Coordinates of N, CA and C in Angstrom, one line a residue:
X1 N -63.1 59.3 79.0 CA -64.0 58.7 79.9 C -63.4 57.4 80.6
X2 N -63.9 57.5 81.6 CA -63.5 56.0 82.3 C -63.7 54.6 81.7
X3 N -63.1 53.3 82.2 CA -63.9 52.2 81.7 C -64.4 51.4 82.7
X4 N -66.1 52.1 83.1 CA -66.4 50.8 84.2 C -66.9 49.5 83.7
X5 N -66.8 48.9 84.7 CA -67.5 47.6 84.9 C -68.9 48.0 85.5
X6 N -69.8 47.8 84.6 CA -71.4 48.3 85.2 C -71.7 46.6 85.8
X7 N -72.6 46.6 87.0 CA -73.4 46.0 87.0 C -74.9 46.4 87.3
X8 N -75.3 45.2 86.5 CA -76.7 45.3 86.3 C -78.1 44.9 87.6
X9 N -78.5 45.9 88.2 CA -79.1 45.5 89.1 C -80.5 45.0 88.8
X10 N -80.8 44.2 88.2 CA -81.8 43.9 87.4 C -82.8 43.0 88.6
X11 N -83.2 43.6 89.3 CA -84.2 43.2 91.1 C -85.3 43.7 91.1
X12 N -86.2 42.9 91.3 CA -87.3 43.3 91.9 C -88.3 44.3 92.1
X13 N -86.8 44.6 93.2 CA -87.5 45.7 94.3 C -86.2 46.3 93.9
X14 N -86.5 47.5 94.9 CA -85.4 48.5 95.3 C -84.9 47.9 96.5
X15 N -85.4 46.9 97.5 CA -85.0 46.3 98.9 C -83.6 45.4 98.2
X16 N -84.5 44.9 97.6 CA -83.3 43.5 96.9 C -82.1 44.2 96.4
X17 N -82.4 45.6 95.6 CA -81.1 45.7 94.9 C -80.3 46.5 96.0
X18 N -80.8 47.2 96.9 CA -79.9 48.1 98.0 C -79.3 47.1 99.2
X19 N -80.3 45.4 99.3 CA -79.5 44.6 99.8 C -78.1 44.2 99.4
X20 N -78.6 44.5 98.0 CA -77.6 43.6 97.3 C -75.8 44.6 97.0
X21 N -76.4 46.0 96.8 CA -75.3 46.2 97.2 C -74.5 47.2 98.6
X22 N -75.5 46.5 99.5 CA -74.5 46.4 100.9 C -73.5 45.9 101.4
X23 N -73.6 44.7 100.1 CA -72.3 43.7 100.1 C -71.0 44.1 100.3
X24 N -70.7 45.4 99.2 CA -69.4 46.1 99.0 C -69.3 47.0 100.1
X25 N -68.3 47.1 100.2 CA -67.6 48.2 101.2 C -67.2 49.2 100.9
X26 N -66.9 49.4 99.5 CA -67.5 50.8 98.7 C -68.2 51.0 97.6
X27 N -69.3 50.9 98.1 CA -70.4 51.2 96.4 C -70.1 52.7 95.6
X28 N -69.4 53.6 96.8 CA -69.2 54.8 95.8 C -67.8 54.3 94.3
X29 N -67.3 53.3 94.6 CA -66.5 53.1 93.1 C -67.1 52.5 92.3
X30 N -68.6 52.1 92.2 CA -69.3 51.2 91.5 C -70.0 51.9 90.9
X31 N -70.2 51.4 89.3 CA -71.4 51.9 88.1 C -72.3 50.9 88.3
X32 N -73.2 51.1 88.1 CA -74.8 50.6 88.6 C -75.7 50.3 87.2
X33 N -76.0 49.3 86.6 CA -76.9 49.8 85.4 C -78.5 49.4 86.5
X34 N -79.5 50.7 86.2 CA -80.4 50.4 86.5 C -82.1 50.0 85.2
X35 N -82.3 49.4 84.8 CA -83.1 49.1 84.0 C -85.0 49.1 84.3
X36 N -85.3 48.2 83.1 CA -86.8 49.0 83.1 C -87.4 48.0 84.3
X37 N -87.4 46.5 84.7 CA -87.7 46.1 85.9 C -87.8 47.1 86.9
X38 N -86.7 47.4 87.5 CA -86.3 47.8 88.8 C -86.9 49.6 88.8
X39 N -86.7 50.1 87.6 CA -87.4 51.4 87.9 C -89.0 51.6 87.7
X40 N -89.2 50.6 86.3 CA -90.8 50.4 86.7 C -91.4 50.3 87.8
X41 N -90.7 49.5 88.8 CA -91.0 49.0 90.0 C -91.2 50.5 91.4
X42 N -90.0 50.7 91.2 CA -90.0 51.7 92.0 C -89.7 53.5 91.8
X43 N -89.8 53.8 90.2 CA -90.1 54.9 90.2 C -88.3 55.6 90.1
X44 N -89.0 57.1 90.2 CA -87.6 57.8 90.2 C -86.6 57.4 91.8
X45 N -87.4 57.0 92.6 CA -86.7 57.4 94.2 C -85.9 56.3 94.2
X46 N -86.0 55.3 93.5 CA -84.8 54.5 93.3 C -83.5 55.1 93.3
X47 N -83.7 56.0 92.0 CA -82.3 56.4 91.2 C -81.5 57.7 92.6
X48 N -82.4 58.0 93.4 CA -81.9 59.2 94.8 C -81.3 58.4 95.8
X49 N -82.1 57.0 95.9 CA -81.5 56.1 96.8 C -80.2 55.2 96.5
X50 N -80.0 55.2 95.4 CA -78.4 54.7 95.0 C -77.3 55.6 94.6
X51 N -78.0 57.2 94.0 CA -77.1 57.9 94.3 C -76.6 57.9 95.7
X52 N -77.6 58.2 96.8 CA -76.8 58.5 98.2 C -75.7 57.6 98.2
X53 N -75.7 56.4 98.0 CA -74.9 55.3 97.9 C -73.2 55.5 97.6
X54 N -73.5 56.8 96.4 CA -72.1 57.5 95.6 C -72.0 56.7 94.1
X55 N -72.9 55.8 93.7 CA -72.6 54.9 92.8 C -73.0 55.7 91.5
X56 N -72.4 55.7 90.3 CA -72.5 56.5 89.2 C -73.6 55.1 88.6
X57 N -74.5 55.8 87.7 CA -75.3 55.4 87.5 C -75.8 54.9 86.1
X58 N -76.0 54.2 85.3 CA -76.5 54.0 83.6 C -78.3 53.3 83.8
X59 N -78.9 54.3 83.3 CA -80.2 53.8 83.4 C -80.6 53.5 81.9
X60 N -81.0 52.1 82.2 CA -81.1 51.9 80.6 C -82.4 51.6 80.3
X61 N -83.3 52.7 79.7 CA -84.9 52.4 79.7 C -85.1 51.9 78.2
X62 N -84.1 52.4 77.3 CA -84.0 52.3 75.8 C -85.5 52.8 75.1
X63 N -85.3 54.0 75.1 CA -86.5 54.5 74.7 C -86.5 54.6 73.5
X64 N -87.8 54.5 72.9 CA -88.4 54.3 71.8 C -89.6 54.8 71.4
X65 N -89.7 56.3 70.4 CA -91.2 56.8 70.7 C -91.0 57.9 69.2
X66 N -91.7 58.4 69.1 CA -91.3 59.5 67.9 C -90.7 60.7 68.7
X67 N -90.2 61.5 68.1 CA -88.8 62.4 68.0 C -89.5 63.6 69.2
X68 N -90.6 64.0 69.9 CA -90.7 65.1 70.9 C -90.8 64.2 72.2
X69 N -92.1 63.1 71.8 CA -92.0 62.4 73.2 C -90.7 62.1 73.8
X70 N -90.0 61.6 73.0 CA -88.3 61.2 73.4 C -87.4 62.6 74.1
X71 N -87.6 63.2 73.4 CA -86.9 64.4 73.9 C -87.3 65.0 75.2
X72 N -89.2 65.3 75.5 CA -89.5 65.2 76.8 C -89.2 64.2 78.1
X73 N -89.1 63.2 77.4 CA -88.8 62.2 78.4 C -87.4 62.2 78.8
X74 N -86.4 62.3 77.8 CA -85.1 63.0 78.4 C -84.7 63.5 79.2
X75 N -85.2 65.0 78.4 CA -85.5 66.0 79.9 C -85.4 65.9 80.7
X76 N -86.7 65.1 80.7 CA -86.9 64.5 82.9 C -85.9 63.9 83.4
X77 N -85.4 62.4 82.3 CA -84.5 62.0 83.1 C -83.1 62.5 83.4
X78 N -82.6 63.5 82.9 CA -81.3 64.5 82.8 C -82.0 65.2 84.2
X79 N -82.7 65.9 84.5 CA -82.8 66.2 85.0 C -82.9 64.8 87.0
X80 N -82.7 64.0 86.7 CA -81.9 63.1 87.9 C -80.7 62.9 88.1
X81 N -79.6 63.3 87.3 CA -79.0 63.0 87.4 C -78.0 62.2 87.2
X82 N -78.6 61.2 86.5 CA -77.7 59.8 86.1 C -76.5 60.1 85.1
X83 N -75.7 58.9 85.1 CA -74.7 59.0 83.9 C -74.4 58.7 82.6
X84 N -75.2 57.6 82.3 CA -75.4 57.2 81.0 C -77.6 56.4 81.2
X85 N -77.5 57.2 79.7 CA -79.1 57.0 79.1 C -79.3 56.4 77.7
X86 N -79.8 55.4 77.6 CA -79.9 54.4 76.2 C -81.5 55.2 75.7
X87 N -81.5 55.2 74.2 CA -82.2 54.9 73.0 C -82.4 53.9 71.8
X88 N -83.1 53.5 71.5 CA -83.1 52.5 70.5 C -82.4 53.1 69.3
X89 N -81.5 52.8 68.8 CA -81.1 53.2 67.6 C -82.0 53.1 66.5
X90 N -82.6 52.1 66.5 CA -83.2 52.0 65.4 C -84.7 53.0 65.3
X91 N -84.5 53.9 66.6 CA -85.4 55.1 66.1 C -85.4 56.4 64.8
X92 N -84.2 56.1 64.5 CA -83.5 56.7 63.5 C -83.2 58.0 64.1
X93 N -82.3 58.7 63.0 CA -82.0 59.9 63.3 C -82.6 61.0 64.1
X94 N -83.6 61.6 63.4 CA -84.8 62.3 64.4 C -84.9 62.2 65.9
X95 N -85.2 60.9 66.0 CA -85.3 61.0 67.4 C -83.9 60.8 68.4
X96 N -83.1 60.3 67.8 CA -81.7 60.2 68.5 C -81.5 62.0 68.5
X97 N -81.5 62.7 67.8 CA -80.9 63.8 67.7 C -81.8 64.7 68.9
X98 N -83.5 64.4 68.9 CA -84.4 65.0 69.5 C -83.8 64.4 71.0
X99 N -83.4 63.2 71.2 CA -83.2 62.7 72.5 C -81.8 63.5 72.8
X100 N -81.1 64.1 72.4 CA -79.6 64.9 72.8 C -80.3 65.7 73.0
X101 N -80.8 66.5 72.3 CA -81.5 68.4 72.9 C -82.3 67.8 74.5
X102 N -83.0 66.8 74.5 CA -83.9 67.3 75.5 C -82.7 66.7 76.8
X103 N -81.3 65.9 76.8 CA -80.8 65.8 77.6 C -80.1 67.0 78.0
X104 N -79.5 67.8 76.9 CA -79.4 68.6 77.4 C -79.7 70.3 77.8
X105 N -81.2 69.9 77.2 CA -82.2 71.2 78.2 C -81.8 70.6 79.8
X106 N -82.0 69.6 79.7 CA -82.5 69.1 81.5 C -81.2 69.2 82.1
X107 N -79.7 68.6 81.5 CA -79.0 69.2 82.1 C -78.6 70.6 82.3
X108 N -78.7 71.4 81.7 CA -79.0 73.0 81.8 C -79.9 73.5 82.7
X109 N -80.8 73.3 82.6 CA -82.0 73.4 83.6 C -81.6 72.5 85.5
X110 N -81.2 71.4 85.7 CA -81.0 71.2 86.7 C -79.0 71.4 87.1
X111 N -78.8 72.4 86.6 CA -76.8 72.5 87.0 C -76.1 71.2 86.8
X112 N -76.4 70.1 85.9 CA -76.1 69.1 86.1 C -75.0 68.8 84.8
X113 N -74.1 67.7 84.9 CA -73.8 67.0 83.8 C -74.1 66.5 82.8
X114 N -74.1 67.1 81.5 CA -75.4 65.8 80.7 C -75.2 64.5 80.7
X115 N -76.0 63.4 80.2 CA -75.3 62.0 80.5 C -75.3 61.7 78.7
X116 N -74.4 60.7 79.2 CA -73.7 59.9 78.3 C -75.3 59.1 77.5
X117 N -75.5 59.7 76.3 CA -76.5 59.1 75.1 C -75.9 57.5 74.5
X118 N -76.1 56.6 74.4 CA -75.5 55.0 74.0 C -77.2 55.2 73.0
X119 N -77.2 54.5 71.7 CA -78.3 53.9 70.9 C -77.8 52.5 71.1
X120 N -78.9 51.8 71.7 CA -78.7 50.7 71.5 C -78.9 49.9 69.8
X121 N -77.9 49.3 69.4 CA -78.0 48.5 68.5 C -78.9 47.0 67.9
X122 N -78.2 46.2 68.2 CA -79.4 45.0 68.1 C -78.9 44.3 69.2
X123 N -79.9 43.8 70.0 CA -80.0 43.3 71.4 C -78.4 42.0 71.5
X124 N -77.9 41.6 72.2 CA -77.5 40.7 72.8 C -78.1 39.5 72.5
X125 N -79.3 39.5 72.4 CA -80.2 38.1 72.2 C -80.7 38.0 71.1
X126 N -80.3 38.6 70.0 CA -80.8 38.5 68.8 C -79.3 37.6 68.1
X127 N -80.0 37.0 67.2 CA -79.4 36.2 66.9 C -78.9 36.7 65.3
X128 N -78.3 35.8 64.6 CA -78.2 35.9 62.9 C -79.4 35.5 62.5
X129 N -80.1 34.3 63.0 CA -81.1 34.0 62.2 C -82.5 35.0 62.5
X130 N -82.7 35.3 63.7 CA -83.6 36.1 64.0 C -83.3 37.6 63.2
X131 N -82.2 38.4 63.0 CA -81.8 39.3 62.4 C -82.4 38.9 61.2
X132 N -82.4 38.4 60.3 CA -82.8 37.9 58.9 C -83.8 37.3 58.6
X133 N -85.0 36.1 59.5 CA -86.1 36.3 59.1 C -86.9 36.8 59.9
X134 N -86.7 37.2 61.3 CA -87.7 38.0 61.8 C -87.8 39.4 61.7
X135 N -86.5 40.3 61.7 CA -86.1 41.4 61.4 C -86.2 41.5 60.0
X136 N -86.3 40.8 59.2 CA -86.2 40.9 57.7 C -85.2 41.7 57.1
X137 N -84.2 41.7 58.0 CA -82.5 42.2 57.1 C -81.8 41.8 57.0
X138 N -81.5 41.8 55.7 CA -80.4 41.0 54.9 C -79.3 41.6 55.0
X139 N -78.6 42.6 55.9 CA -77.5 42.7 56.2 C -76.6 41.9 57.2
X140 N -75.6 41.4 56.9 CA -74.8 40.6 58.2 C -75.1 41.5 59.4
X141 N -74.7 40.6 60.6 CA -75.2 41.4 62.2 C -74.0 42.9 61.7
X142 N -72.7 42.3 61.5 CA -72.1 43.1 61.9 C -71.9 44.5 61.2
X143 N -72.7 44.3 59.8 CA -73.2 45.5 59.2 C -74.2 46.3 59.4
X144 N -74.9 45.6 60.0 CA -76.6 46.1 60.8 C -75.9 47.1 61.7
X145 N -75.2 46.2 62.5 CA -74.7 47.2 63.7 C -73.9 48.5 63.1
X146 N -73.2 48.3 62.7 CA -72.4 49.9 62.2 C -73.3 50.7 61.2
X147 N -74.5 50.3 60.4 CA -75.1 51.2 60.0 C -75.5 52.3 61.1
X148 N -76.1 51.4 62.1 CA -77.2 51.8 63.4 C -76.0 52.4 64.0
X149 N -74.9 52.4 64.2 CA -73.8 53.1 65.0 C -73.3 54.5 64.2
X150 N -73.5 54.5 62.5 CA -73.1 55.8 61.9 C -74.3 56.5 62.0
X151 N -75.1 56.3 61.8 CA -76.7 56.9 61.8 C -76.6 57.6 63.9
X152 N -76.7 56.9 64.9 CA -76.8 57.2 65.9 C -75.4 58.4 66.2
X153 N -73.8 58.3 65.9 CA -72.9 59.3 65.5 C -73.2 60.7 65.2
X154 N -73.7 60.4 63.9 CA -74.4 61.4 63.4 C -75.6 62.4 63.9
X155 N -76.3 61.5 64.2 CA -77.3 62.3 65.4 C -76.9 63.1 66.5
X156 N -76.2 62.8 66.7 CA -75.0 63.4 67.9 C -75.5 62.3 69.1
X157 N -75.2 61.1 68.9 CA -75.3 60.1 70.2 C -74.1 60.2 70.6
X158 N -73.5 59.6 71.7 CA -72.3 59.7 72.3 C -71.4 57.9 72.2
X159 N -72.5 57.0 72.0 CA -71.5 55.7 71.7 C -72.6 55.0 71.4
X160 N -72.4 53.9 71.6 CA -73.4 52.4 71.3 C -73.4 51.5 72.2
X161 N -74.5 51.0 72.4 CA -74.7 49.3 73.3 C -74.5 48.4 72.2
X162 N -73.6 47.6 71.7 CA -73.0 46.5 71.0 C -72.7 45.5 71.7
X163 N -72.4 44.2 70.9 CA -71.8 42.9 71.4 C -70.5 43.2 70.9
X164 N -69.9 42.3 71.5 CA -68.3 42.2 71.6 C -68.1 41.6 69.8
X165 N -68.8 40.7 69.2 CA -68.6 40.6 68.2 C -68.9 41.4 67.1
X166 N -69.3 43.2 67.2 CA -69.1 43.9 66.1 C -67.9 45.1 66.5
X167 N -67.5 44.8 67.8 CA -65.9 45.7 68.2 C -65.5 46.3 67.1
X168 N -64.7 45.0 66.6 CA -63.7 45.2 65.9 C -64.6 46.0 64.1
X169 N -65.6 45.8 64.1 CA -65.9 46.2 62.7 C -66.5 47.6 62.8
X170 N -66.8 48.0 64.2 CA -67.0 49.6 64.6 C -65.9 50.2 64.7
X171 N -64.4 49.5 65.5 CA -63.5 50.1 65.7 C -62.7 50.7 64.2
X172 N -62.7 49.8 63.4 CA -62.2 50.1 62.7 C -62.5 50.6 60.9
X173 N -63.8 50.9 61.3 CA -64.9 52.0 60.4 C -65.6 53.2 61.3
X174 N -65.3 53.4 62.7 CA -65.8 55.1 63.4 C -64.7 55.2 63.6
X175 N -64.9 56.6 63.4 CA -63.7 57.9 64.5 C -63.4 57.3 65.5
X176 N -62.2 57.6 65.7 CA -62.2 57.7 67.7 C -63.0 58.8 68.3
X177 N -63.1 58.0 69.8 CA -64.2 59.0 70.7 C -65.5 58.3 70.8
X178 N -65.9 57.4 70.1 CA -66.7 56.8 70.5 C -67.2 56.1 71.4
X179 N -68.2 55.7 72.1 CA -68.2 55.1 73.5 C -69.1 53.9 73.0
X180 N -68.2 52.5 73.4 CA -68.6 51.2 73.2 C -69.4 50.5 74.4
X181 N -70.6 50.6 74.7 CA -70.5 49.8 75.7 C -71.2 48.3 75.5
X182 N -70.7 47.4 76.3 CA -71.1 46.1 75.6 C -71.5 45.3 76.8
X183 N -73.2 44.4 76.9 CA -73.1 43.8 77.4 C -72.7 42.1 77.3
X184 N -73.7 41.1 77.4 CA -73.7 40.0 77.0 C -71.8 39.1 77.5
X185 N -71.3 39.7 78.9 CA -70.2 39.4 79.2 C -70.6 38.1 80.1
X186 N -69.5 37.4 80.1 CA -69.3 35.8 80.4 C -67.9 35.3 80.6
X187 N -68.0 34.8 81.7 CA -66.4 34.7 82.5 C -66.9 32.6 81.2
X188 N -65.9 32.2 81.0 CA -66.3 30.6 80.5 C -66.7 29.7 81.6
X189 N -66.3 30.1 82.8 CA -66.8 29.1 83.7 C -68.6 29.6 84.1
X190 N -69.2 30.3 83.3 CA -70.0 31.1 83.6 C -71.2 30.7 82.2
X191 N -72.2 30.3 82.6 CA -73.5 30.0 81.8 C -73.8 31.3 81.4
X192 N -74.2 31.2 80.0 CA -75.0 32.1 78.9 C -75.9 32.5 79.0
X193 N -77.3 32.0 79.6 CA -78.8 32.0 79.5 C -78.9 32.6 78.7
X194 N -79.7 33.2 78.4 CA -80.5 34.0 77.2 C -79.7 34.4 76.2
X195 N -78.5 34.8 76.6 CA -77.8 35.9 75.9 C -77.2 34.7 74.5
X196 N -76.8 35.3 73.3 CA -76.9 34.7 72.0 C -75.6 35.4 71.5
X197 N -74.8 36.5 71.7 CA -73.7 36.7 71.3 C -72.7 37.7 72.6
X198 N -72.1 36.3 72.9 CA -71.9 36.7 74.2 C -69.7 36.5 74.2
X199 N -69.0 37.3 75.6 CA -67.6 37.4 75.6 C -67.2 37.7 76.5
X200 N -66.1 37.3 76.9 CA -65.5 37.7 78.2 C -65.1 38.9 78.8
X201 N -65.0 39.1 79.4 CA -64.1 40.7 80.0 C -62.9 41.2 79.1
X202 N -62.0 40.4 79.2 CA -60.8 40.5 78.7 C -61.1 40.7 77.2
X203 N -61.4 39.3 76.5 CA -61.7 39.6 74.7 C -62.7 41.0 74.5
X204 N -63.4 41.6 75.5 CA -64.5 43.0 75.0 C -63.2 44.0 75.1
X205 N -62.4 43.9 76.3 CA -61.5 44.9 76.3 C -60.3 45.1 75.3
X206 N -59.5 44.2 74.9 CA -58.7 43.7 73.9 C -59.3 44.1 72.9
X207 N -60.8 44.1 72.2 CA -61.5 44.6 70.9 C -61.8 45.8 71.1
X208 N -61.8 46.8 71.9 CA -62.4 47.8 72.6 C -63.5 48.4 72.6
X209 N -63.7 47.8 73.9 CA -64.9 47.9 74.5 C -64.7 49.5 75.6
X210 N -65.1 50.1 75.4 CA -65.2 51.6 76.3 C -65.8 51.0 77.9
X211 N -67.1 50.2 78.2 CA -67.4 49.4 79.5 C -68.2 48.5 78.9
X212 N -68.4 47.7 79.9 CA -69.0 46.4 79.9 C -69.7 46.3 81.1
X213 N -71.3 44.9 81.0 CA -72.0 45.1 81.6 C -72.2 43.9 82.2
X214 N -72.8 43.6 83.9 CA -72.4 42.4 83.7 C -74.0 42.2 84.6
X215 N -74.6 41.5 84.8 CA -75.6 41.0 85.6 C -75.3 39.6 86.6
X216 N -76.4 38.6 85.8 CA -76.9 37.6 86.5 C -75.6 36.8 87.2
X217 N -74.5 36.6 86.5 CA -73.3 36.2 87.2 C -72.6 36.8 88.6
X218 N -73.1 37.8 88.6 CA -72.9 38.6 89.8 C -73.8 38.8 91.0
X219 N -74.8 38.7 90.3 CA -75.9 39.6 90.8 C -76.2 37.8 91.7
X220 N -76.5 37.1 90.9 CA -77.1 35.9 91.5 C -76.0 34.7 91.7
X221 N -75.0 35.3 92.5 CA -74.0 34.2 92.6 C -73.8 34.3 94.2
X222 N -73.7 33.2 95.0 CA -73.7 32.8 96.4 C -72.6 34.1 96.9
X223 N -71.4 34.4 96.2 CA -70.4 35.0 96.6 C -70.1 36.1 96.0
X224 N -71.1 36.8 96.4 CA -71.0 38.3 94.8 C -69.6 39.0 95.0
X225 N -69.0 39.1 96.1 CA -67.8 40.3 96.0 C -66.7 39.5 95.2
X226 N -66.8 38.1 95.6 CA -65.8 37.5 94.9 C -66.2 37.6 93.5
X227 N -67.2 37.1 93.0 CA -67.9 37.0 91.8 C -67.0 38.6 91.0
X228 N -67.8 39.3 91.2 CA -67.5 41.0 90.5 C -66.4 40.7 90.7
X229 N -65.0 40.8 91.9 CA -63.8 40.4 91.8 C -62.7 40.1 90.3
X230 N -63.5 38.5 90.3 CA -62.8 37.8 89.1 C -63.8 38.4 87.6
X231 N -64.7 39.3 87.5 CA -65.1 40.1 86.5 C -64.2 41.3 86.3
X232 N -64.1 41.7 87.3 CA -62.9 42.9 87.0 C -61.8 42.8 86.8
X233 N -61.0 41.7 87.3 CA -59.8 41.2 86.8 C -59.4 40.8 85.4
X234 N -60.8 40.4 85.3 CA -60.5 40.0 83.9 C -60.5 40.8 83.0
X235 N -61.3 41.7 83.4 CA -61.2 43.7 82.6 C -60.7 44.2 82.7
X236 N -59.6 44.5 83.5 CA -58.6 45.2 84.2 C -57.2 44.9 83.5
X237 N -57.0 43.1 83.6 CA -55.7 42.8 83.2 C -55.8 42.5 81.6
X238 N -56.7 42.8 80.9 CA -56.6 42.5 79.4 C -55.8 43.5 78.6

């Protein structure tokens, strides 16, 4: 697989995000994450209106439901087309496994590719302390995560949504072939907001990161081409 640089069009509307990437001069080389804002908002015809565009796509609804709902819901969205589709890992097996069949009914059913399955792990914004008294587990993050990454493996998921700080302890307890993808990226000249375990381009890539995800730095910077620019550089040259 490739390693893009996703950005996260995390907008509104569909106006704002199609404004937003009129910017580039070629959106067909661009990965797109589209999430639950922007599709809540505007439905599937989003996802036909940024295809036209040529941009490969990651819609991340991270679904969460017992083991048929999940799999119908799949379905449908395989059947759009997209390229990568998130699940909560922590649905457990069952339903990660039930969410692979129904992507690949739907890619069967519409001639399509199936997309790339990621379980999401433990958010970006969860913290150590929140992991331990709100979550009530007493595993380190970085054990939490690779349980939730052998369990999702196993299911037949295709990779994980991780932070940059369990890389190295997935890399080097999974198989190869795994797909890493990691958000919570931050150039140092570049504020954190919310995010709680967060890393640059370069250190995700150097720990191996499969892609990385980038938003509000981009997305809401006066100078976006330059912005994404010095984000891919720094992914690129690591």
């Amino acid at each position: 697989m490739a390693k893009p640089l996703m950005i996260a069009l995390d907008f509104p509307t569909g106006k704002r995000a199609l404004d937003f990437l009129s910017a580039f001069d070629q959106p067909e080389k661009l990965t797109v994450k589209i999430g639950m804002e922007l599709f809540y908002a505007e439905g599937p015809s989003i996802i036909e209106r940024v295809k036209a565009l040529g941009c490969d796509i990651f819609l991340d609804l991270k679904l969460f439901d017992i083991p048929n709902t999940v799999k119908q819901a799949m379905h449908r969205l395989a059947l759009l087309g997209v390229n990568y589709v998130t699940v909560h890992g922590l649905g457990g097996s069952e339903m990660i496994a039930a969410a692979k069949a129904g992507l690949k009914e739907g890619a069967e059913e519409a001639g399509l590719k199936e997309p790339v399955l990621l379980a999401v792990t433990e958010l970006t914004s969860i913290s150590d302390q929140v992991l331990k008294e709100e979550q009530n587990v007493q595993l380190p993050m970085k054990d939490m995560v690779l349980s939730l990454a052998q369990t999702a493996r196993k299911a037949g998921a295709d990779g994980v949504v991780c932070s940059s700080q369990e890389l190295q302890t997935l890399n080097e307890s999974m198989a190869d072939g795994f797909f890493y993808l990691v958000p919570g990226i931050r150039l140092p000249e570049d504020g954190v907001q919310d995010q709680k375990r967060v890393a640059s381009p370069a250190f995700a890539r150097k720990n191996g990161a499969s892609a990385i995800v980038v938003g509000r730095p981009i997305t809401k910077n006066a100078y976006v081409k330059e912005a994404y620019n010095r984000y891919e550089e720094d992914w690129l040259d690591a």
